[in-house]
Short mmCIF file of C-alpha atoms and ligand atoms in Angstrom, two decimals:
data_model
loop_
_atom_site.label_atom_id
_atom_site.label_comp_id
_atom_site.label_asym_id
_atom_site.label_seq_id
_atom_site.Cartn_x
_atom_site.Cartn_y
_atom_site.Cartn_z
CA UNK A 1 43.83 66.68 -47.26
CA UNK A 2 46.57 63.86 -47.69
CA UNK A 3 49.24 64.77 -45.22
CA UNK A 4 52.48 62.54 -44.69
CA UNK A 5 54.60 62.23 -41.37
CA UNK A 6 58.28 61.47 -41.31
CA UNK A 7 58.86 60.02 -37.86
CA UNK A 8 56.50 58.41 -35.44
CA UNK A 9 57.95 58.94 -32.04
CA UNK A 10 55.87 61.47 -29.45
CA UNK A 11 55.32 64.08 -31.77
CA UNK A 12 54.91 62.23 -35.08
CA UNK A 13 52.42 59.47 -33.77
CA UNK A 14 50.29 62.17 -31.88
CA UNK A 15 49.78 64.58 -34.90
CA UNK A 16 49.31 61.73 -37.27
CA UNK A 17 46.68 60.26 -35.04
CA UNK A 18 45.06 63.88 -34.51
CA UNK A 19 45.22 64.89 -38.35
CA UNK A 20 43.35 61.49 -39.06
CA UNK A 21 40.56 62.85 -36.05
CA UNK A 22 40.02 66.02 -37.84
CA UNK A 23 39.66 64.39 -41.44
CA UNK A 24 42.64 64.20 -43.24
CA UNK A 25 44.34 60.95 -44.72
CA UNK A 26 47.65 60.39 -43.06
CA UNK A 27 50.62 58.21 -43.79
CA UNK A 28 53.48 57.99 -41.37
CA UNK A 29 56.89 57.07 -42.30
CA UNK A 30 59.59 55.59 -40.10
CA UNK A 31 62.72 53.57 -40.30
CA UNK A 32 61.70 51.37 -37.43
CA UNK A 33 59.73 48.38 -38.49
CA UNK A 34 58.27 47.80 -35.10
CA UNK A 35 56.92 50.88 -34.87
CA UNK A 36 55.23 50.96 -38.20
CA UNK A 37 53.93 47.37 -37.50
CA UNK A 38 52.34 48.63 -34.27
CA UNK A 39 50.51 51.75 -35.80
CA UNK A 40 49.20 49.46 -38.49
CA UNK A 41 47.94 47.11 -35.92
CA UNK A 42 45.83 49.81 -34.27
CA UNK A 43 48.36 50.06 -31.33
CA UNK A 44 50.02 53.44 -30.39
CA UNK A 45 54.05 52.73 -30.03
CA UNK A 46 54.16 55.48 -27.30
CA UNK A 47 52.25 56.00 -23.79
CA UNK A 48 50.13 59.04 -24.06
CA UNK A 49 46.47 59.18 -22.64
CA UNK A 50 43.76 59.25 -25.41
CA UNK A 51 46.42 57.86 -27.98
CA UNK A 52 45.49 54.56 -28.17
CA UNK A 53 41.94 55.22 -28.83
CA UNK A 54 42.88 57.49 -31.67
CA UNK A 55 45.02 55.00 -33.40
CA UNK A 56 42.82 52.13 -32.61
CA UNK A 57 39.88 54.24 -34.50
CA UNK A 58 41.66 55.11 -37.21
CA UNK A 59 44.49 52.73 -37.87
CA UNK A 60 43.89 50.85 -41.65
CA UNK A 61 41.57 54.05 -42.51
CA UNK A 62 42.50 57.26 -42.20
CA UNK A 63 46.06 56.39 -40.52
CA UNK A 64 48.66 54.17 -41.96
CA UNK A 65 52.19 53.69 -41.47
CA UNK A 66 55.09 52.37 -43.55
CA UNK A 67 58.87 52.23 -44.00
CA UNK A 68 58.58 53.22 -47.54
CA UNK A 69 59.19 57.09 -48.35
CA UNK A 70 57.51 56.41 -51.39
CA UNK A 71 54.04 57.19 -49.77
CA UNK A 72 54.91 60.83 -49.41
CA UNK A 73 54.52 61.23 -53.41
CA UNK A 74 50.67 60.86 -52.98
CA UNK A 75 50.38 63.20 -50.33
CA UNK A 76 50.08 67.13 -50.49
CA UNK A 77 52.34 67.87 -47.55
CA UNK A 78 55.07 66.29 -45.66
CA UNK A 79 55.85 67.06 -42.09
CA UNK A 80 59.32 66.23 -40.68
CA UNK A 81 59.16 65.16 -36.98
CA UNK A 82 62.45 63.64 -36.34
CA UNK A 83 64.58 64.03 -33.55
CA UNK A 84 67.01 66.99 -33.20
CA UNK A 85 69.32 66.06 -30.39
CA UNK A 86 72.10 68.09 -28.80
CA UNK A 87 75.90 67.67 -29.70
CA UNK A 88 78.20 67.30 -26.48
CA UNK A 89 78.74 70.95 -26.64
CA UNK A 90 75.11 72.07 -26.79
CA UNK A 91 74.86 72.64 -30.70
CA UNK A 92 71.77 71.08 -32.36
CA UNK A 93 72.75 67.82 -34.01
CA UNK A 94 70.97 68.17 -37.38
CA UNK A 95 72.24 64.48 -38.79
CA UNK A 96 68.79 62.94 -38.38
CA UNK A 97 66.69 65.81 -40.03
CA UNK A 98 69.58 65.89 -42.84
CA UNK A 99 68.93 62.18 -43.72
CA UNK A 100 65.45 62.65 -43.15
CA UNK A 101 65.53 65.46 -45.84
CA UNK A 102 67.50 63.81 -48.18
CA UNK A 103 65.26 60.75 -48.09
CA UNK A 104 62.23 63.07 -48.65
CA UNK A 105 64.08 65.16 -51.64
CA UNK A 106 64.92 61.64 -53.54
CA UNK A 107 61.28 60.52 -53.49
CA UNK A 108 59.90 63.90 -54.53
CA UNK A 109 61.83 63.76 -57.89
CA UNK A 110 59.02 61.41 -59.05
CA UNK A 111 56.39 63.80 -58.13
CA UNK A 112 54.43 65.57 -60.56
CA UNK A 113 52.66 68.77 -59.05
CA UNK A 114 53.30 71.17 -56.15
CA UNK A 115 54.64 69.84 -52.71
CA UNK A 116 54.88 71.22 -49.40
CA UNK A 117 57.72 70.14 -46.93
CA UNK A 118 57.20 71.33 -43.30
CA UNK A 119 59.39 71.27 -40.14
CA UNK A 120 57.54 70.28 -37.33
CA UNK A 121 60.69 69.31 -35.31
CA UNK A 122 62.54 72.01 -33.24
CA UNK A 123 65.10 73.47 -35.36
CA UNK A 124 67.47 76.66 -34.55
CA UNK A 125 66.48 79.69 -36.84
CA UNK A 126 67.35 79.51 -40.47
CA UNK A 127 67.77 75.21 -40.40
CA UNK A 128 64.52 75.05 -42.76
CA UNK A 129 65.68 77.55 -45.43
CA UNK A 130 69.52 77.15 -45.20
CA UNK A 131 69.82 73.36 -44.60
CA UNK A 132 66.71 71.40 -45.23
CA UNK A 133 65.48 73.34 -48.40
CA UNK A 134 68.84 73.27 -50.19
CA UNK A 135 68.93 69.19 -49.61
CA UNK A 136 65.70 69.00 -50.99
CA UNK A 137 66.29 70.78 -54.14
CA UNK A 138 69.67 68.88 -54.37
CA UNK A 139 68.48 65.48 -54.12
CA UNK A 140 65.05 66.13 -55.98
CA UNK A 141 66.16 68.42 -58.89
CA UNK A 142 62.91 70.46 -58.32
CA UNK A 143 62.96 74.17 -57.80
CA UNK A 144 62.13 75.90 -54.39
CA UNK A 145 59.30 78.42 -54.64
CA UNK A 146 57.92 76.91 -57.68
CA UNK A 147 57.79 73.08 -57.46
CA UNK A 148 57.85 73.05 -53.95
CA UNK A 149 57.98 75.16 -50.63
CA UNK A 150 59.20 74.38 -47.31
CA UNK A 151 57.14 75.72 -44.04
CA UNK A 152 57.92 75.80 -40.36
CA UNK A 153 55.32 74.79 -37.88
CA UNK A 154 56.43 74.37 -34.32
CA UNK A 155 54.79 72.09 -31.68
CA UNK A 156 54.35 73.03 -28.11
CA UNK A 157 52.39 69.88 -26.71
CA UNK A 158 53.74 68.30 -23.76
CA UNK A 159 54.53 64.63 -22.85
CA UNK A 160 51.73 63.17 -21.01
CA UNK A 161 49.03 65.54 -22.23
CA UNK A 162 50.27 65.41 -25.83
CA UNK A 163 46.73 64.67 -27.65
CA UNK A 164 44.73 67.26 -25.51
CA UNK A 165 47.53 69.64 -25.79
CA UNK A 166 47.87 69.16 -29.75
CA UNK A 167 43.67 68.92 -30.31
CA UNK A 168 43.12 72.07 -27.86
CA UNK A 169 46.46 74.44 -28.52
CA UNK A 170 46.98 77.73 -27.05
CA UNK A 171 47.99 78.89 -30.53
CA UNK A 172 49.22 77.54 -33.75
CA UNK A 173 52.07 78.80 -35.43
CA UNK A 174 52.33 78.50 -39.33
CA UNK A 175 55.73 79.89 -40.93
CA UNK A 176 56.02 80.10 -44.70
CA UNK A 177 57.53 82.37 -47.38
CA UNK A 178 54.85 82.10 -50.22
CA UNK A 179 51.35 82.54 -50.38
CA UNK A 180 50.78 79.04 -51.84
CA UNK A 181 52.69 77.73 -48.82
CA UNK A 182 50.63 79.64 -46.38
CA UNK A 183 47.14 78.75 -48.13
CA UNK A 184 48.00 75.21 -47.85
CA UNK A 185 49.35 75.29 -44.11
CA UNK A 186 45.90 77.15 -43.52
CA UNK A 187 43.95 74.19 -45.24
CA UNK A 188 45.86 71.70 -43.31
CA UNK A 189 44.91 73.15 -39.66
CA UNK A 190 41.54 74.59 -40.68
CA UNK A 191 39.57 71.58 -39.36
CA UNK A 192 41.56 71.41 -36.11
CA UNK A 193 41.61 75.06 -35.01
CA UNK A 194 37.71 75.25 -35.81
CA UNK A 195 36.92 71.83 -33.73
CA UNK A 196 39.26 73.32 -31.01
CA UNK A 197 37.08 76.45 -30.66
CA UNK A 198 39.49 78.79 -32.91
CA UNK A 199 42.83 79.59 -30.93
CA UNK A 200 44.80 82.39 -32.60
CA UNK A 201 46.77 81.21 -35.59
CA UNK A 202 50.04 83.06 -36.01
CA UNK A 203 50.76 83.42 -39.58
CA UNK A 204 54.59 84.26 -39.78
CA UNK A 205 57.66 83.69 -41.69
CA UNK A 206 59.70 80.32 -41.45
CA UNK A 207 62.66 81.68 -39.35
CA UNK A 208 60.09 83.53 -37.04
CA UNK A 209 58.46 80.40 -36.28
CA UNK A 210 61.23 78.55 -35.72
CA UNK A 211 62.62 81.26 -33.12
CA UNK A 212 59.29 81.48 -31.43
CA UNK A 213 59.58 77.72 -30.67
CA UNK A 214 63.00 78.45 -28.83
CA UNK A 215 61.47 81.57 -27.57
CA UNK A 216 58.58 79.68 -25.77
CA UNK A 217 60.72 76.92 -24.27
CA UNK A 218 63.37 79.41 -22.91
CA UNK A 219 60.88 81.46 -21.33
CA UNK A 220 59.14 78.40 -19.83
CA UNK A 221 62.62 77.00 -18.68
CA UNK A 222 63.84 80.37 -17.35
CA UNK A 223 60.44 80.85 -15.57
CA UNK A 224 61.06 77.84 -13.69
CA UNK A 225 64.91 78.77 -12.82
CA UNK A 226 63.84 82.34 -11.56
CA UNK A 227 61.15 80.48 -9.45
CA UNK A 228 64.09 78.71 -8.11
CA UNK A 229 66.50 81.43 -7.70
CA UNK A 230 63.60 83.28 -5.90
CA UNK A 231 62.74 80.08 -3.90
CA UNK A 232 66.87 79.83 -2.72
CA UNK A 233 66.61 83.25 -1.55
CA UNK A 234 63.69 82.71 0.44
CA UNK A 235 65.16 79.49 2.27
CA UNK A 236 68.27 81.71 3.47
CA UNK A 237 65.57 84.09 5.36
CA UNK A 238 63.34 81.00 6.22
CA UNK A 239 60.49 82.19 4.04
CA UNK A 240 58.01 79.64 2.60
CA UNK A 241 58.64 80.03 -0.98
CA UNK A 242 55.47 78.53 -2.01
CA UNK A 243 53.46 81.29 -0.23
CA UNK A 244 55.47 83.96 -1.82
CA UNK A 245 55.64 82.41 -5.32
CA UNK A 246 51.69 81.46 -5.09
CA UNK A 247 51.07 85.24 -4.49
CA UNK A 248 53.25 86.40 -7.01
CA UNK A 249 51.72 84.02 -9.80
CA UNK A 250 48.41 85.82 -8.80
CA UNK A 251 49.59 88.77 -10.95
CA UNK A 252 48.14 88.50 -14.24
CA UNK A 253 51.20 89.80 -15.86
CA UNK A 254 53.32 86.83 -14.23
CA UNK A 255 50.71 83.86 -14.03
CA UNK A 256 50.95 80.82 -11.57
CA UNK A 257 52.04 78.37 -14.15
CA UNK A 258 55.72 77.32 -14.38
CA UNK A 259 56.68 78.46 -10.86
CA UNK A 260 56.96 75.37 -9.69
CA UNK A 261 60.30 75.48 -7.37
CA UNK A 262 62.19 72.45 -6.79
CA UNK A 263 65.18 70.37 -8.24
CA UNK A 264 64.78 71.83 -11.26
CA UNK A 265 63.78 71.02 -15.20
CA UNK A 266 64.68 68.35 -17.48
CA UNK A 267 62.87 66.12 -20.06
CA UNK A 268 63.89 65.65 -23.71
CA UNK A 269 63.46 69.37 -24.46
CA UNK A 270 64.06 72.09 -22.34
CA UNK A 271 67.76 71.10 -21.80
CA UNK A 272 68.44 70.42 -25.11
CA UNK A 273 66.58 73.39 -26.77
CA UNK A 274 68.08 75.97 -24.31
CA UNK A 275 71.26 74.78 -25.03
CA UNK A 276 71.14 74.68 -28.60
CA UNK A 277 69.72 78.51 -28.83
CA UNK A 278 72.51 79.56 -26.45
CA UNK A 279 74.95 77.79 -28.88
CA UNK A 280 73.17 79.54 -31.64
CA UNK A 281 73.24 82.49 -30.41
CA UNK A 282 77.12 82.61 -29.77
CA UNK A 283 77.53 81.46 -33.08
CA UNK A 284 75.62 84.62 -34.33
CA UNK A 285 77.86 86.66 -32.16
CA UNK A 286 75.55 87.19 -29.04
CA UNK A 287 75.90 85.91 -25.62
CA UNK A 288 72.73 84.65 -24.30
CA UNK A 289 73.47 85.61 -20.25
CA UNK A 290 69.90 85.06 -19.03
CA UNK A 291 69.75 81.64 -20.64
CA UNK A 292 73.08 80.69 -19.45
CA UNK A 293 72.11 81.53 -15.71
CA UNK A 294 68.94 79.73 -16.53
CA UNK A 295 71.10 76.60 -17.17
CA UNK A 296 73.43 77.19 -14.18
CA UNK A 297 70.50 77.56 -11.80
CA UNK A 298 69.15 74.28 -12.99
CA UNK A 299 72.28 72.44 -12.72
CA UNK A 300 72.85 73.98 -9.31
CA UNK A 301 69.57 72.54 -7.83
CA UNK A 302 70.59 68.78 -7.66
CA UNK A 303 74.00 69.82 -5.83
CA UNK A 304 72.11 71.88 -3.52
CA UNK A 305 69.59 68.97 -2.36
CA UNK A 306 72.84 66.80 -2.00
CA UNK A 307 74.33 69.68 0.52
CA UNK A 308 71.16 69.37 2.52
CA UNK A 309 71.42 65.84 2.91
CA UNK A 310 74.97 66.06 4.07
CA UNK A 311 73.78 68.52 6.41
CA UNK A 312 71.73 65.53 8.28
CA UNK A 313 73.58 62.38 7.17
CA UNK A 314 76.98 61.45 5.57
CA UNK A 315 76.06 59.62 2.36
CA UNK A 316 78.92 57.65 2.19
CA UNK A 317 78.17 53.92 3.21
CA UNK A 318 74.50 55.13 3.73
CA UNK A 319 71.51 53.71 2.03
CA UNK A 320 69.50 56.38 -0.07
CA UNK A 321 66.43 55.84 -1.38
CA UNK A 322 65.49 58.09 -4.68
CA UNK A 323 61.83 58.36 -5.20
CA UNK A 324 60.84 59.39 -8.51
CA UNK A 325 63.23 58.78 -11.65
CA UNK A 326 60.76 60.22 -14.51
CA UNK A 327 61.46 63.82 -15.59
CA UNK A 328 57.83 64.67 -14.45
CA UNK A 329 55.02 62.57 -12.84
CA UNK A 330 52.92 61.11 -15.77
CA UNK A 331 55.33 59.72 -17.86
CA UNK A 332 58.06 56.89 -17.88
CA UNK A 333 60.38 59.17 -19.88
CA UNK A 334 63.94 59.53 -17.65
CA UNK A 335 65.46 61.44 -20.48
CA UNK A 336 67.50 64.50 -18.56
CA UNK A 337 65.73 63.66 -15.54
CA UNK A 338 66.83 65.54 -12.29
CA UNK A 339 67.28 62.03 -10.61
CA UNK A 340 70.64 61.27 -13.18
CA UNK A 341 72.87 63.96 -11.61
CA UNK A 342 71.45 63.02 -8.09
CA UNK A 343 72.25 59.30 -8.26
CA UNK A 344 75.65 59.81 -9.92
CA UNK A 345 76.84 62.48 -7.00
CA UNK A 346 75.06 59.75 -4.61
CA UNK A 347 77.44 57.08 -6.05
CA UNK A 348 80.51 59.35 -6.23
CA UNK A 349 79.82 59.84 -2.55
CA UNK A 350 79.99 56.03 -1.86
CA UNK A 351 76.21 55.67 -1.15
CA UNK A 352 74.27 52.55 -1.59
CA UNK A 353 71.23 53.65 -4.04
CA UNK A 354 68.00 52.39 -4.18
CA UNK A 355 65.34 53.81 -6.80
CA UNK A 356 61.59 53.79 -7.01
CA UNK A 357 59.24 55.13 -9.58
CA UNK A 358 56.01 54.00 -10.55
CA UNK A 359 56.87 53.61 -14.38
CA UNK A 360 60.03 54.51 -14.99
CA UNK A 361 62.19 51.78 -13.66
CA UNK A 362 62.89 49.80 -16.50
CA UNK A 363 64.29 52.84 -18.45
CA UNK A 364 66.39 54.10 -15.62
CA UNK A 365 67.80 50.54 -15.42
CA UNK A 366 69.43 51.42 -18.80
CA UNK A 367 71.20 54.25 -17.50
CA UNK A 368 72.17 52.81 -13.96
CA UNK A 369 71.80 48.85 -14.32
CA UNK A 370 74.11 48.52 -11.04
CA UNK A 371 71.86 50.34 -8.52
CA UNK A 372 68.88 48.65 -6.32
CA UNK A 373 65.22 49.20 -7.90
CA UNK A 374 62.24 48.74 -5.55
CA UNK A 375 58.73 47.71 -6.31
CA UNK A 376 57.19 50.39 -4.22
CA UNK A 377 58.03 53.52 -2.29
CA UNK A 378 57.58 51.49 0.87
CA UNK A 379 60.17 48.77 0.01
CA UNK A 380 62.49 51.71 -1.25
CA UNK A 381 62.06 53.45 2.46
CA UNK A 382 62.33 50.23 4.42
CA UNK A 383 65.78 50.15 5.96
CA UNK A 384 67.15 53.38 3.80
CA UNK A 385 68.88 55.92 6.03
CA UNK A 386 67.68 58.99 3.71
CA UNK A 387 65.35 59.80 1.29
CA UNK A 388 65.24 62.19 -1.60
CA UNK A 389 61.94 62.93 -3.55
CA UNK A 390 62.89 63.94 -6.90
CA UNK A 391 59.60 63.82 -8.95
CA UNK A 392 56.12 64.81 -7.86
CA UNK A 393 54.16 61.86 -8.33
CA UNK A 394 50.84 62.22 -6.11
CA UNK A 395 51.59 58.76 -4.45
CA UNK A 396 54.44 60.53 -2.46
CA UNK A 397 52.32 62.88 -0.90
CA UNK A 398 50.45 59.86 0.65
CA UNK A 399 53.30 58.37 2.24
CA UNK A 400 53.20 58.19 6.09
CA UNK A 401 53.89 55.31 8.01
CA UNK A 402 56.15 54.06 5.19
CA UNK A 403 58.75 56.36 6.70
CA UNK A 404 58.82 54.23 9.97
CA UNK A 405 60.63 51.87 8.23
CA UNK A 406 63.63 54.00 7.51
CA UNK A 407 66.65 53.35 9.70
CA UNK A 408 67.23 57.08 10.30
CA UNK A 409 64.49 58.97 8.83
CA UNK A 410 66.20 61.94 7.01
CA UNK A 411 63.90 63.31 3.93
CA UNK A 412 65.03 65.71 1.68
CA UNK A 413 62.29 66.79 -0.57
CA UNK A 414 63.08 68.15 -4.03
CA UNK A 415 58.98 68.84 -5.04
CA UNK A 416 57.48 70.00 -1.90
CA UNK A 417 55.28 66.89 -2.33
CA UNK A 418 55.78 65.21 1.13
CA UNK A 419 52.98 65.92 3.80
CA UNK A 420 54.26 63.73 6.63
CA UNK A 421 56.65 65.66 9.16
CA UNK A 422 56.38 64.11 12.47
CA UNK A 423 59.09 61.59 13.67
CA UNK A 424 61.30 62.15 10.70
CA UNK A 425 64.19 64.71 9.76
CA UNK A 426 62.38 66.58 7.41
CA UNK A 427 64.01 69.35 5.07
CA UNK A 428 62.48 70.92 1.80
CA UNK A 429 64.66 71.92 -1.28
CA UNK A 430 62.92 75.27 -1.46
N1 NAI B 1 58.46 65.12 -27.37
C1 NAI B 1 57.91 66.01 -26.97
O1 NAI B 1 57.28 66.28 -25.95
C2 NAI B 1 58.21 67.37 -28.15
C3 NAI B 1 59.24 67.19 -28.95
N2 NAI B 1 59.29 68.31 -29.96
C4 NAI B 1 60.29 68.22 -30.89
O2 NAI B 1 59.95 67.17 -31.94
C5 NAI B 1 60.93 66.45 -32.54
C6 NAI B 1 60.84 65.16 -32.40
O3 NAI B 1 60.70 64.85 -31.20
P1 NAI B 1 60.13 63.50 -30.77
O4 NAI B 1 58.78 63.03 -31.58
O5 NAI B 1 60.12 63.52 -29.28
O6 NAI B 1 61.31 62.40 -31.14
P2 NAI B 1 61.36 60.69 -30.70
O7 NAI B 1 62.59 60.37 -30.69
O8 NAI B 1 60.20 60.48 -29.94
O9 NAI B 1 60.67 59.92 -32.40
C7 NAI B 1 61.46 60.15 -33.45
C8 NAI B 1 61.11 58.98 -34.36
O10 NAI B 1 61.87 59.37 -35.69
C9 NAI B 1 62.18 58.17 -36.39
N3 NAI B 1 63.36 58.38 -37.25
C10 NAI B 1 64.44 58.48 -36.72
N4 NAI B 1 65.51 58.41 -38.26
C11 NAI B 1 64.32 58.55 -39.30
C12 NAI B 1 64.20 58.77 -40.67
N5 NAI B 1 65.44 58.89 -41.31
N6 NAI B 1 63.13 58.39 -41.36
C13 NAI B 1 62.16 58.13 -40.71
N7 NAI B 1 61.91 58.37 -39.34
C14 NAI B 1 63.16 58.05 -38.68
C15 NAI B 1 62.68 57.22 -35.07
O11 NAI B 1 62.40 55.88 -35.60
C16 NAI B 1 61.59 57.69 -34.10
O12 NAI B 1 60.36 56.98 -34.04
C17 NAI B 1 62.41 66.97 -31.97
O13 NAI B 1 62.75 68.07 -32.51
C18 NAI B 1 61.77 67.54 -30.74
O14 NAI B 1 62.48 68.54 -30.17
C19 NAI B 1 58.55 69.22 -29.81
C20 NAI B 1 57.53 69.33 -29.21
C21 NAI B 1 57.21 68.36 -28.07
O1 UGA B 2 59.54 71.32 -26.54
C1 UGA B 2 59.03 70.30 -25.80
O2 UGA B 2 59.57 69.16 -25.90
C2 UGA B 2 57.92 70.57 -24.89
O3 UGA B 2 58.59 70.83 -23.75
C3 UGA B 2 58.02 71.25 -22.62
O4 UGA B 2 57.09 70.10 -22.40
P1 UGA B 2 57.65 68.76 -21.58
O5 UGA B 2 59.14 68.37 -21.48
O6 UGA B 2 56.88 67.55 -21.89
O7 UGA B 2 57.23 68.82 -20.09
P2 UGA B 2 57.11 69.87 -18.91
O8 UGA B 2 55.60 69.80 -18.42
O9 UGA B 2 56.86 71.41 -19.48
O10 UGA B 2 58.11 70.01 -17.85
C4 UGA B 2 59.73 70.08 -18.14
C5 UGA B 2 60.02 70.01 -16.84
O11 UGA B 2 60.15 71.40 -15.98
C6 UGA B 2 59.93 70.72 -14.84
N1 UGA B 2 59.02 71.84 -13.81
C7 UGA B 2 57.90 72.03 -14.69
C8 UGA B 2 57.16 73.15 -14.37
C9 UGA B 2 57.28 73.80 -13.01
O12 UGA B 2 56.49 74.43 -12.34
N2 UGA B 2 58.34 73.56 -12.37
C10 UGA B 2 59.17 72.25 -12.87
O13 UGA B 2 60.19 72.36 -12.40
C11 UGA B 2 59.10 69.38 -14.92
O14 UGA B 2 59.07 68.65 -13.33
C12 UGA B 2 59.99 68.81 -15.90
O15 UGA B 2 61.11 68.36 -15.22
C13 UGA B 2 56.96 72.10 -22.60
O16 UGA B 2 55.96 72.41 -21.81
C14 UGA B 2 56.05 71.91 -24.22
O17 UGA B 2 55.38 73.14 -24.38
C15 UGA B 2 57.22 71.59 -25.27
O18 UGA B 2 56.55 71.31 -26.54
#
């Protein structure tokens, strides 16, 4: 099949390369000329394990990129993989989706024959039918339900394992409102489902598919916050929270994944998606109390970490090493990293901050151009009065003699990753 994908970021590039891998002809449309050039040169514009190989293998053959929306006319289906950021009050900002839909609609005016437009981005329920579809109709002059249909196919991949998550998913969710759209979506996913050893395929309505994505992310984020709440109680009683949560996770109804207690969840999606569904629920007249509490617990974890530091050392005038700047290990992405509120609070307290991350320093420098950055954990620790461990990079577990170079070795561990205890003042957050 011929597929077009609008947007070539984490999701757009990954699904384009993977659709090409399972045999589709794919064209990626992005407004960024550098991204388009990179894809056409056979180089992935983002860092994801396995992506370079797929892009190199298919570029110039089953995979091409362009800035020209006209390319979608020749395709059977168009996937919108555009950003859906948050407004300041948490509401979803649909302006980029609306701009993309206008461009797609204008282009489809020139198409003879049926077309399917699928929302891949995470959007609050009713967006595809009540925002995207009317724009497509108005701009194209075509009629929804006869000339074209809309569908919704939420994405569950994680950064750092995007290719393997997409090619080997736990489930595929296909949202549509007409038989023709359902059949076409099935045709798109059949080759992927077959090579992935037939994961469950959930065929549902468009707004149900939109809600499944939010429910998924809200559940995972809340599970971490609940683990953090329980771990905080454990700490009050001097109980090892890891032992407790490991045992709890053995219950097959609960499961061990996403029970990792610590400084909380960040990244480009959990914070914005939980905020967006809470705001959408409020607009609809419902107060999502559990989700609001999940956010509150998450916001409190970095504050608790600073409180622990203050129990052992005065941050004012102290040199504090922040180990780990990425929102999770395996990525250079710092969007909503827990390191950001921590560094902000340290600077407010008058601390002299030195940050270290194996790969995310350049991105964090854009947020905090004026703090120091070290080239290694050892350099960050040398002469520091205290260290806060924020991201669970494996290399932090191996730190040992490096702590001896600290001036006053106070270590507050936000991810329970540091092994060394002797000769340092060590306290874990949970
Ligand atoms: N990043 C992730 O791990 C996941 C993201 N999602 C959702 O997928 C959606 C996309 O997210 P990402 O891929 O992370 O975004 P991204 O920011 O990495 O990439 C978006 C791309 O769209 C391009 N773009 C912007 N306006 C455009 C326009 N009018 N026409 C064509 N291209 C345009 C940008 O140049 C950029 O390359 C969001 O709704 C996100 O919530 C869903 C699952 C996982
Ligand atoms: O919608 C999205 O964009 C994606 O959001 C998350 O993926 P991602 O943000 O890449 O990263 P995760 O591995 O889920 O981690 C998110 C945050 O939770 C934290 N986390 C994770 C697991 C855990 O046990 N404890 C914990 O604090 C991580 O450190 C990180 O800050 C979801 O896992 C994906 O399924 C989803 O598609």
